[in-house]
Coordinates of C-alpha atoms (C1' of nucleotides) and ligand atoms in Angstrom, one line a residue:
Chain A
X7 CA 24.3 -9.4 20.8
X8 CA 23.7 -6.1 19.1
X9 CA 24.2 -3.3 21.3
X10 CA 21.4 -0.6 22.3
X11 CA 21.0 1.6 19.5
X12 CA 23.3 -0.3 17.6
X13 CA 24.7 2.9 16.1
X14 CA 28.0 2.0 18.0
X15 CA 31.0 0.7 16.5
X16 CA 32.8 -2.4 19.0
X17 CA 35.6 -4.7 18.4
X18 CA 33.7 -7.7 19.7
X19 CA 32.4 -10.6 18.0
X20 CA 30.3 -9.6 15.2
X21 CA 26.6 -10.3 15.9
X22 CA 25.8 -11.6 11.9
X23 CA 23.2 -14.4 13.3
X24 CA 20.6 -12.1 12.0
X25 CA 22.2 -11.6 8.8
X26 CA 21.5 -15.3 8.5
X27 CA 18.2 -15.2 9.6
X28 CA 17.1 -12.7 7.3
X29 CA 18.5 -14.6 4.2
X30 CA 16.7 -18.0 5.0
X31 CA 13.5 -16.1 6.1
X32 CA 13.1 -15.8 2.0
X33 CA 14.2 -19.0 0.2
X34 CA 12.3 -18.0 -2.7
X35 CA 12.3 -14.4 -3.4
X36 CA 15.5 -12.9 -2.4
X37 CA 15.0 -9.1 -3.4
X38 CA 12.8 -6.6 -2.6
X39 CA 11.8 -6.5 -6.2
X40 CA 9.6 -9.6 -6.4
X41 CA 5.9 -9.1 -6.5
X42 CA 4.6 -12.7 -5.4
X43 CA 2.8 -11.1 -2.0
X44 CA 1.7 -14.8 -0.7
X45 CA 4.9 -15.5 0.3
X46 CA 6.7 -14.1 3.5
X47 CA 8.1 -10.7 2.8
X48 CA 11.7 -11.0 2.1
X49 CA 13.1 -8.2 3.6
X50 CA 12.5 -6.4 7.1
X51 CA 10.1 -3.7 6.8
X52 CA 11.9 -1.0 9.4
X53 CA 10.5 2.4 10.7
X54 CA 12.2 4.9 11.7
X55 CA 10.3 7.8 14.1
X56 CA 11.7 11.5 15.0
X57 CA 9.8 14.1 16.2
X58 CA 9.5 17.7 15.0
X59 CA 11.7 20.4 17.1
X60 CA 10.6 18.2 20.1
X61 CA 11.6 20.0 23.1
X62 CA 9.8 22.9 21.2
X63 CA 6.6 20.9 20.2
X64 CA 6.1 20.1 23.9
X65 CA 6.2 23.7 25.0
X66 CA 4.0 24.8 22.2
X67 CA 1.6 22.1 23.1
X68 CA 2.1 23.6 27.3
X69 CA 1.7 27.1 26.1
X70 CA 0.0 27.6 22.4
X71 CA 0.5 30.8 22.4
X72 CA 3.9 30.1 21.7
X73 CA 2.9 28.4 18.2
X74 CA 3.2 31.0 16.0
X75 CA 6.3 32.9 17.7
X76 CA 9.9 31.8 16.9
X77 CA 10.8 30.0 19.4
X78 CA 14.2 28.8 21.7
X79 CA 14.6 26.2 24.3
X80 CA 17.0 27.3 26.5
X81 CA 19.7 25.5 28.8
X82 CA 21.8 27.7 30.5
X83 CA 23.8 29.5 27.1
X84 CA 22.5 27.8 24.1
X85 CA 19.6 27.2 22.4
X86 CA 19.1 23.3 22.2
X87 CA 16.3 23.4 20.0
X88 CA 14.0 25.9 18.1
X89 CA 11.0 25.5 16.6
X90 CA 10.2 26.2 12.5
X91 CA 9.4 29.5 12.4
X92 CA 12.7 30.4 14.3
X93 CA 14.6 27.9 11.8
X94 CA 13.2 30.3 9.2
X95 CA 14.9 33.1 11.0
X96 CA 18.4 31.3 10.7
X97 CA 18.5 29.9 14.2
X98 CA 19.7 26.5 14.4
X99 CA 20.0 23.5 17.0
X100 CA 22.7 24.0 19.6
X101 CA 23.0 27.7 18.8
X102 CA 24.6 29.9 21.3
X103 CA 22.0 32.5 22.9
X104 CA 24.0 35.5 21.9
X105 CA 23.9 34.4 18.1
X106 CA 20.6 33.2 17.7
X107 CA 19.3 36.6 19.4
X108 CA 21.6 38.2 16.6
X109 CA 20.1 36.1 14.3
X110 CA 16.7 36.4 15.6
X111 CA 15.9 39.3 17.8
X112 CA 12.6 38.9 18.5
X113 CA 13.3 35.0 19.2
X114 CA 11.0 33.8 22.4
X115 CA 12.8 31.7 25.0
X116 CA 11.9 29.4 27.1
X117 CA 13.8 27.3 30.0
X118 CA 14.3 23.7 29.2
X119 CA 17.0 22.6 31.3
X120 CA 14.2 20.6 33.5
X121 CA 13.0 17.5 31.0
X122 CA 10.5 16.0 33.4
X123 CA 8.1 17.7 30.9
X124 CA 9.8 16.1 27.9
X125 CA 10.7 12.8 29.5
X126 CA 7.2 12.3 29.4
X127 CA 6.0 13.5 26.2
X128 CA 8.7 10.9 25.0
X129 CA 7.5 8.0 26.8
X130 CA 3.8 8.5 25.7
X131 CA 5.1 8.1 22.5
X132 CA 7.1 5.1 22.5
X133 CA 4.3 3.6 24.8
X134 CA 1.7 4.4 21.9
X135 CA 4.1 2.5 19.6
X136 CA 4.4 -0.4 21.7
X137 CA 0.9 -0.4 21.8
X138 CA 0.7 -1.4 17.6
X139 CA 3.7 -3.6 17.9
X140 CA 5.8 -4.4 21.3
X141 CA 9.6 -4.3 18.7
X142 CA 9.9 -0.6 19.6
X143 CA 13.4 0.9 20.3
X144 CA 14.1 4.0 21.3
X145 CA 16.9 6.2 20.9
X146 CA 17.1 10.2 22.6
X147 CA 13.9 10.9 24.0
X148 CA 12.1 11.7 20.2
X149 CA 13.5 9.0 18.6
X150 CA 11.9 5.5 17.7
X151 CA 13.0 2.5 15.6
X152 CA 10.6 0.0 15.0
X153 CA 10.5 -3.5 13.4
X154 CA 6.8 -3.6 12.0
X155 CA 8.0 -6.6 8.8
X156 CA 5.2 -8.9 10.5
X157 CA 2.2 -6.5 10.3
X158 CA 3.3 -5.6 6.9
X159 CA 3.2 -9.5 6.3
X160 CA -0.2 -9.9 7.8
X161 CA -1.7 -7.0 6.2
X162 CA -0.2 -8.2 2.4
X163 CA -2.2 -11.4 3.0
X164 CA -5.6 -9.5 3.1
X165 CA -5.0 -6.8 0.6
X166 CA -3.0 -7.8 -2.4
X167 CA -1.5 -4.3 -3.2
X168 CA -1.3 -0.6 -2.0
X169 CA 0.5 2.5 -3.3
X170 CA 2.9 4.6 -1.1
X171 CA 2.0 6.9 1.4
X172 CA 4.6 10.3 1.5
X173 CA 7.4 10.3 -0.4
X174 CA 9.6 7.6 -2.0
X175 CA 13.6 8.8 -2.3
X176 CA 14.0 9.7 -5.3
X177 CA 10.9 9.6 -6.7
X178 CA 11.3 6.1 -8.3
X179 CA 8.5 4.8 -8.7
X180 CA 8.0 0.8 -9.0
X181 CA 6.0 -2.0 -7.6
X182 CA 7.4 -2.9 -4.0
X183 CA 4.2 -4.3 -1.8
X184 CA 5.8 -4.8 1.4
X185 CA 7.6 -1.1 1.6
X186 CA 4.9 0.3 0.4
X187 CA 2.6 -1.4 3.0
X188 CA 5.3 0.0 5.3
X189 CA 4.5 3.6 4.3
X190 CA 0.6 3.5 5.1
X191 CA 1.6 1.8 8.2
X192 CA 4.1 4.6 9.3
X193 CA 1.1 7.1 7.9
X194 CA -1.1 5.7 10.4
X195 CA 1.3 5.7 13.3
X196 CA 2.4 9.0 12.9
X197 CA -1.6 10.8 12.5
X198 CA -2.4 8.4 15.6
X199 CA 0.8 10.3 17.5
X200 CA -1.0 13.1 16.1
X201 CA -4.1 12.7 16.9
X202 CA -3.5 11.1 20.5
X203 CA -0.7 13.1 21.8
X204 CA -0.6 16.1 19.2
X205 CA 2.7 15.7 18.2
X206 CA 4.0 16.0 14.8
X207 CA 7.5 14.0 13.2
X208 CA 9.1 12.4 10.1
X209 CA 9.4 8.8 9.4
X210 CA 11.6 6.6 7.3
X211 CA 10.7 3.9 6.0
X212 CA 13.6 1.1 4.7
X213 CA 15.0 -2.4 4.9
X214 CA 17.4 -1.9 8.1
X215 CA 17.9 0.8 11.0
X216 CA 21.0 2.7 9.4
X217 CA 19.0 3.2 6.0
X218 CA 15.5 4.0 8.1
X219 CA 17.2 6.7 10.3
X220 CA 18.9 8.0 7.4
X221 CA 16.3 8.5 4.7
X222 CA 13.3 9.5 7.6
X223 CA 15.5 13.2 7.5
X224 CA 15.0 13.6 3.7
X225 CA 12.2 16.0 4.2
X226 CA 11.8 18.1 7.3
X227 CA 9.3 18.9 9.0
X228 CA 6.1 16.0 9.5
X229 CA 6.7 13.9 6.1
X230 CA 7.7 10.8 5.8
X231 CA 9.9 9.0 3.1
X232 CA 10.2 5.4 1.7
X233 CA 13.8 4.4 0.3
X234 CA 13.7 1.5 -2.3
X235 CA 16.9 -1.2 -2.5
X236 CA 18.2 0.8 -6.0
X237 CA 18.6 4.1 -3.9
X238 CA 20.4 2.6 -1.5
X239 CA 23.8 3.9 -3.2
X240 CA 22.1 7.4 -4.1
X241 CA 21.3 7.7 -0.5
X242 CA 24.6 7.0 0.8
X243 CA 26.4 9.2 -2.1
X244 CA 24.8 12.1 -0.8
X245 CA 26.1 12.1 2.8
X246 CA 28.8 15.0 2.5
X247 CA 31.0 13.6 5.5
X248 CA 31.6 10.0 7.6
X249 CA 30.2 12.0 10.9
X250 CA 26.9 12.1 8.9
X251 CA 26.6 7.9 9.3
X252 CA 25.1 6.8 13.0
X253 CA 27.8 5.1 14.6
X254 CA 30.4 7.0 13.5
X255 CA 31.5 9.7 15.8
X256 CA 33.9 12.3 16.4
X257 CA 36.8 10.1 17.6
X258 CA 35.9 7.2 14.8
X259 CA 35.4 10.3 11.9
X260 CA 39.1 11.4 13.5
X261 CA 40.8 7.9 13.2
X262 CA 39.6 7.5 9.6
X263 CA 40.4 10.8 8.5
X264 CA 43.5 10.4 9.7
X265 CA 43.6 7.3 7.4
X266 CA 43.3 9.0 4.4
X267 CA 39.3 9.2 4.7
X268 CA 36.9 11.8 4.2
X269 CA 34.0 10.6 2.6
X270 CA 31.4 7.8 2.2
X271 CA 33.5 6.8 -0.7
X272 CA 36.9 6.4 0.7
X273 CA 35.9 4.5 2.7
X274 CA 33.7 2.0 0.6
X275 CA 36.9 1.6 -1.3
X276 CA 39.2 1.6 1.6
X277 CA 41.4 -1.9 1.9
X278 CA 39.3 -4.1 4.7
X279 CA 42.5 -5.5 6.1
X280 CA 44.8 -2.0 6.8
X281 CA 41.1 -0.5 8.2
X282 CA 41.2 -4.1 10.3
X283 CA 44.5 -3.1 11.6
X284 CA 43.4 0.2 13.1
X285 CA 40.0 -1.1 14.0
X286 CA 40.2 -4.6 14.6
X287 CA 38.5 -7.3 12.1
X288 CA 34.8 -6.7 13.2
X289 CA 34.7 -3.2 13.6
X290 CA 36.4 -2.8 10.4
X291 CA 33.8 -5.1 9.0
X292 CA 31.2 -3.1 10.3
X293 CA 32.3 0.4 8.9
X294 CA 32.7 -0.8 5.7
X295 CA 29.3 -2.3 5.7
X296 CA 27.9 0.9 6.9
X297 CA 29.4 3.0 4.4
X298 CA 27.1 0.6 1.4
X299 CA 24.1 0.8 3.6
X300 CA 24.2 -2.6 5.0
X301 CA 23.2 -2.5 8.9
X302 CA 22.1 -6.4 10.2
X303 CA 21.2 -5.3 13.8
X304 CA 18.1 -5.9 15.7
X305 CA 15.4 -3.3 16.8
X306 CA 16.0 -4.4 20.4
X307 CA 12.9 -3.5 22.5
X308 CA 13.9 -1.0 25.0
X309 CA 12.1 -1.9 27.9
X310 CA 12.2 0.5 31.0
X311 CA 15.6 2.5 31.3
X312 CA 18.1 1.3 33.1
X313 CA 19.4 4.1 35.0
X314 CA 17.6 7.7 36.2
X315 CA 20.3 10.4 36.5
X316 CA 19.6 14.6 37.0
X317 CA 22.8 16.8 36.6
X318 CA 23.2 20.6 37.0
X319 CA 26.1 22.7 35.5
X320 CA 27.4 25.7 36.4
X321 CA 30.4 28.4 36.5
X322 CA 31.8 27.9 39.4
X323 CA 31.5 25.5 42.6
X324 CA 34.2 25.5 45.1
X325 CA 32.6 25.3 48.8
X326 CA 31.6 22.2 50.3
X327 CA 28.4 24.0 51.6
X328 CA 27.8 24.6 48.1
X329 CA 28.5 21.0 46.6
X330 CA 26.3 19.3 49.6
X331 CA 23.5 21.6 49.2
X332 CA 23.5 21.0 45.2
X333 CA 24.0 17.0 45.8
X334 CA 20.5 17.2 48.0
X335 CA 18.7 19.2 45.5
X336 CA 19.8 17.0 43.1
X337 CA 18.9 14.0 45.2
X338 CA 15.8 15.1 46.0
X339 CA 14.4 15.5 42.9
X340 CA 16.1 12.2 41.4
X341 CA 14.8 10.2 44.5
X342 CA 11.0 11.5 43.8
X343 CA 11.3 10.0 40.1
X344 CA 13.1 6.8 41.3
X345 CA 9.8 6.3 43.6
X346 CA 7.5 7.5 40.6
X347 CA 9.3 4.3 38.9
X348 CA 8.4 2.2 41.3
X349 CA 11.9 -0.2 41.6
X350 CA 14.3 0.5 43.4
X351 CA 17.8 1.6 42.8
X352 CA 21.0 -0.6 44.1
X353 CA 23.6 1.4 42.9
X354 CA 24.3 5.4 43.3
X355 CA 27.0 7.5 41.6
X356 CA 28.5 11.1 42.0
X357 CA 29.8 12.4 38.4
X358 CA 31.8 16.0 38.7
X359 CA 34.0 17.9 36.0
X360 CA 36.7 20.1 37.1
X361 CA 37.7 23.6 35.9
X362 CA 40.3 23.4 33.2
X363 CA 41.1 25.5 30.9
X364 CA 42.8 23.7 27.9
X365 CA 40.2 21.8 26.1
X366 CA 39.7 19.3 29.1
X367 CA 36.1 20.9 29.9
X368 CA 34.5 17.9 28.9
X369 CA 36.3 15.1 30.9
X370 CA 34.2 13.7 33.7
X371 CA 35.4 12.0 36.8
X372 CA 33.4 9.2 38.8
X373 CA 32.8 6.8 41.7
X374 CA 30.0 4.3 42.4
X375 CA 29.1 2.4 45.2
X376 CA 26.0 0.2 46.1
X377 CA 23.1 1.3 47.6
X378 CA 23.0 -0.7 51.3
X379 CA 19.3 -2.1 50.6
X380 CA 17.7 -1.1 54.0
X381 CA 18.1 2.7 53.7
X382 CA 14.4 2.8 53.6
X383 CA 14.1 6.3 51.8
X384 CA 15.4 9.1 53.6
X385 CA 19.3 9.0 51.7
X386 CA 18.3 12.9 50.9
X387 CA 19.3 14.8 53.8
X388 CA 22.9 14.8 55.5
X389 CA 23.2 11.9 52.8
X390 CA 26.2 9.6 53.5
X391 CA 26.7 7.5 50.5
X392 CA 27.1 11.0 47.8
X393 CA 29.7 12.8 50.5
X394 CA 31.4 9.5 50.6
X395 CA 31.9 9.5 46.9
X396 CA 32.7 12.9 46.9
X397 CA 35.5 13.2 49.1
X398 CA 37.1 9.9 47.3
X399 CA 37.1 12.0 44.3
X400 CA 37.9 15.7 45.6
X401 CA 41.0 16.9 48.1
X402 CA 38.4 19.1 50.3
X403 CA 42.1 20.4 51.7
X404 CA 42.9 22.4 48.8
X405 CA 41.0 24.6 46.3
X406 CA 38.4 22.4 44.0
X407 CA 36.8 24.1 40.9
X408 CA 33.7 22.2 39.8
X409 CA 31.8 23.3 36.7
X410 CA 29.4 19.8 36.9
X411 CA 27.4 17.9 39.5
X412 CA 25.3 14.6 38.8
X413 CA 23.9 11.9 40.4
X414 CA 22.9 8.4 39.2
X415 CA 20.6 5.8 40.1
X416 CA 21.5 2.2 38.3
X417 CA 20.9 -1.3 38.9
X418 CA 17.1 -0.8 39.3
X419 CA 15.6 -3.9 40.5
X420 CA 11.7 -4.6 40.8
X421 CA 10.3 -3.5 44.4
X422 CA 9.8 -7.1 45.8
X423 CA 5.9 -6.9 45.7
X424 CA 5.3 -3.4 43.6
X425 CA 5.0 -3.1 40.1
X426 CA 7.0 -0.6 38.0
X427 CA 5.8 2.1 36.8
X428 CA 6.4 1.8 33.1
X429 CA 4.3 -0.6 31.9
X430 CA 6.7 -1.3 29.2
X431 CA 5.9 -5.3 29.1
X432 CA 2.3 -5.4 27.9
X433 CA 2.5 -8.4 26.1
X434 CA -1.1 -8.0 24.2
X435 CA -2.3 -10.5 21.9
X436 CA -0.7 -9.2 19.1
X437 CA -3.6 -7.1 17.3
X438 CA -5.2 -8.5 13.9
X439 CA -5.0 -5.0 12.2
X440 CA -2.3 -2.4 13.6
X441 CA -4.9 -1.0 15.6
X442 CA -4.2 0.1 19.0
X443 CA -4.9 -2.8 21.8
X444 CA -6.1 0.5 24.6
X445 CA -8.7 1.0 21.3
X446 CA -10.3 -2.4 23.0
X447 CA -11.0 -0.8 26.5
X448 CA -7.5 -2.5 28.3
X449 CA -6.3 -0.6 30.3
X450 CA -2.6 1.6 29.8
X451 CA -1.7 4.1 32.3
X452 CA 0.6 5.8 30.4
X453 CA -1.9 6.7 27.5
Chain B
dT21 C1' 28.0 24.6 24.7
dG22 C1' 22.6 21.2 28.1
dG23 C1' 20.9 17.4 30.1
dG24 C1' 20.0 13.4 29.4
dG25 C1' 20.6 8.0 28.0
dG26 C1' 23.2 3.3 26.3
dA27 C1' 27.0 -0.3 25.4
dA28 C1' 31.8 -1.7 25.3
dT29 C1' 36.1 -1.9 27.4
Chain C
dA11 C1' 35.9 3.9 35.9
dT12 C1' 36.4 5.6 31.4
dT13 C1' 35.4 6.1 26.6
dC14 C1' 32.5 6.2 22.9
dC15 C1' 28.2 6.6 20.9
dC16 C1' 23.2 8.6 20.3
dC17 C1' 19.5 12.4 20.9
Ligands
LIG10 N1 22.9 17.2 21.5 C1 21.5 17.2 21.7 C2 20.6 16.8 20.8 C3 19.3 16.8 21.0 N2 18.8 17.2 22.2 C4 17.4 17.2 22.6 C5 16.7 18.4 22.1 C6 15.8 18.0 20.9 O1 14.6 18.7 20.9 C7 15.6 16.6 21.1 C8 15.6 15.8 19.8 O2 16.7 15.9 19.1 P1 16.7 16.1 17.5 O3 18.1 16.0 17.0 O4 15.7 15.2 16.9 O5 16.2 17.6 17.3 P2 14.8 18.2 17.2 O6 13.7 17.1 17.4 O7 14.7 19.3 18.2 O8 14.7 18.8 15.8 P3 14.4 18.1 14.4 O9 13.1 18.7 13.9 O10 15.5 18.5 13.5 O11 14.3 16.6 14.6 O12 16.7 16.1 21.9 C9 19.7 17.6 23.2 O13 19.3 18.0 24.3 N3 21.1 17.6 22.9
LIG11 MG1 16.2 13.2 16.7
LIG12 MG1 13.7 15.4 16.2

DNA sequence: TGGGGGAAT
DNA sequence: ATTCCCC
């Protein structure tokens, strides 16, 4: 089955069931040119949700004075996000402190290396999602994908027609009822994430997840945009590199430029059988379907996350005093959200990265082990199962140089008797109009 | 150059 | 346990 995001490119099986699906939903009308509205739409109607600056938005919204300043989020060095007005000033995403301050002297910054805040913010959101239509996927903490074709196919049946809300790629400009149902749709859920949670984003609005994600970026700050099926090609044309499609990364974009590839194009044109000998048939397959817009994966539901982990980086680290008393305050922390959850954990592990000079900074080394189940809760202090792990990993007898610490909580499993926190599985009568079901007095503690 | 999270292998 | 992907 698709994988999470299904941004990923694998070598298994390839998932095309849905593929399938999608054909035989429309044995009639088979593009999404046809105007005959009584009929099931023919293609998926897919949204694609991100927010605005989001780490940014969320201290704006904590401290509004900070709304008309530019403005940094800072983790240790860089500046992980900024909002608008500091974009304005040249300062960018990932910028390193020293050159957005050169950029931007009188930049504002705040501390953002604790996300509790935005961890949140983010699940409100997907929870006010769910709450319209429970096919909700998330992806980052301000990212949502969501698979609304049936409300669009409910609401076609009562209203014949309806223009576009925001823009359409391109401007083209033709008759397509279900997309453009899909726009007012997205309109509403994004001025009901306004006005519930005062958060402001773009969304896309397309046929499939790749094409969704891609086109919601066309304009920046809180618009939205609508790509039609004979923009597909424009769309992907105007990608400037192969790291610009979701799924392929830095090691994929590496392999196929050292194929030959640089662009969208090469590899759209690229033999499918010498790109199946690097890749393997289905991943192959996949790329090359990617490259023409073609995406057949699911908007899995997310559901509650399936692992809690807090790290801390840092120069140096190379006591043990230093490395236990950083595990507990680590521990401490993550243990308090693991009880907010509500399950419980049943397997724990230690991460660490090692001081190395040549390019290595960013391998990580592991070990896991399962969480004996009647440790009851104190595993904080003078913790056995973390300095286990971390003397399977480290020689304490000579020097160690750690620039990492985290710790990870997996294999959560319902408390026998307690419910989880998230309430992620409200399985609501699915609402006549896309009208919130908490608008009808039930009851969501996360809203 | 942060601090998360997911799936495949 | 590691690698690759996403934000
Ligand atoms: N490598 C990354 C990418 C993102 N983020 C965090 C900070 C962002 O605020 C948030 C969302 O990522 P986006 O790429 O969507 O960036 P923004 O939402 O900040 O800006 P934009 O308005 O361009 O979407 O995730 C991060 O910590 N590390
Ligand atoms: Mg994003
Ligand atoms: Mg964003």
């Amino acid at each position: 089955t698709a994988c999470c995001a299904n941004m990923e490119i694998s070598e298994g099986e390839e998932d095309d069931t849905e593929w399938k699906s999608l054909v035989s939903r429309s044995p009639v009308a088979s593009s999404d040119t046809s105007n005959n509205t009584s009929l099931a739409a023919p293609q998926k109607v897919i949204l694609h949700f991100d927010l605005d600056c989001f780490y940014a938005q969320v201290e704006m919204i904590r401290n509004p004075a900070l709304r008309n300043v530019p403005l940094g989020v800072q983790q240790k060095y860089i500046i992980v996000t900024c909002n608008y007005v500091a974009r304005e000033h040249g300062v960018t995403k990932l910028m390193s402190v020293t050159d957005a301050k050169e950029k931007c002297p009188d930049l504002v910054l705040v501390k953002g290396e604790d996300l509790t805040h935005y961890r949140e913010m983010s699940y409100k959101v997907t929870e006010l999602l769910i709450s319209f239509c429970p096919l909700v996927e998330r992806l980052g903490f301000d990212e949502n994908f969501m698979d609304i074709s049936e409300i669009v196919e409910r609401r076609l049946q009562q209203s014949e027609t309806c223009s576009f809300k925001g823009h359409v790629y391109n401007n083209s400009s033709r008759l397509c009822p279900w997309l453009a149902m899909g726009s007012q749709v997205a309109a509403e859920l994004r001025e009901a994430i306004h006005s519930k949670l005062g958060l402001t984003g773009c969304a896309g609005i397309a046929t499939n997840k790749l094409l969704a994600k891609l086109v919601s970026g066309t304009f920046k700050p809180n618009q939205q945009t609508t790509l039609l099926s004979e923009d597909v090609s424009n769309l992907m044309g105007s990608l400037d590199s192969l790291r610009k499609v979701p799924g392929i990364g830095h090691q994929t974009a590496k392999r196929l430029q050292a194929l030959g590839m640089t662009s969208i194009i090469d590899l759209e044109l690229f033999p499918l059988d010498i790109l199946a000998g690097e890749f393997g048939e289905s991943s192959a397959r996949r790329l090359k379907s990617l490259a023409i817009g073609i995406d057949d994966s699911n908007v899995n539901p997310t559901g509650a996350p399936q692992s809690l982990s807090d790290e801390d980086s840092f120069k140096k680290m190379s006591s043990i005093k230093d490395v236990t008393e950083k595990i507990e305050e680590l521990l401490s922390s993550l243990v308090e959200r693991m009880h907010k959850d509500g399950r419980q954990p049943h397997t724990f592990r230690l991460t660490i990265r090692r001081y190395s000079t040549t390019n290595k900074w960013f391998s990580r080394e592991s070990r896991q082990c399962p969480i004996p189940s009647h440790i009851g809760q104190k595993i904080v202090v003078g913790n056995p199962l973390a300095n286990k792990l971390f003397h399977k990993m480290v020689d304490t007898s000579k020097a160690f140089h750690l620039t990492l610490i985290n710790v990870c909580f997996s294999n959560l499993r319902d408390r026998p008797g307690k419910p989880s926190l998230i309430s992620f599985f409200t399985p609501r009568p699915s609402p006549r109009k896309t009208k919130p079901c908490t608008s009808q007095g039930q009851v969501n503690p996360l809203l």
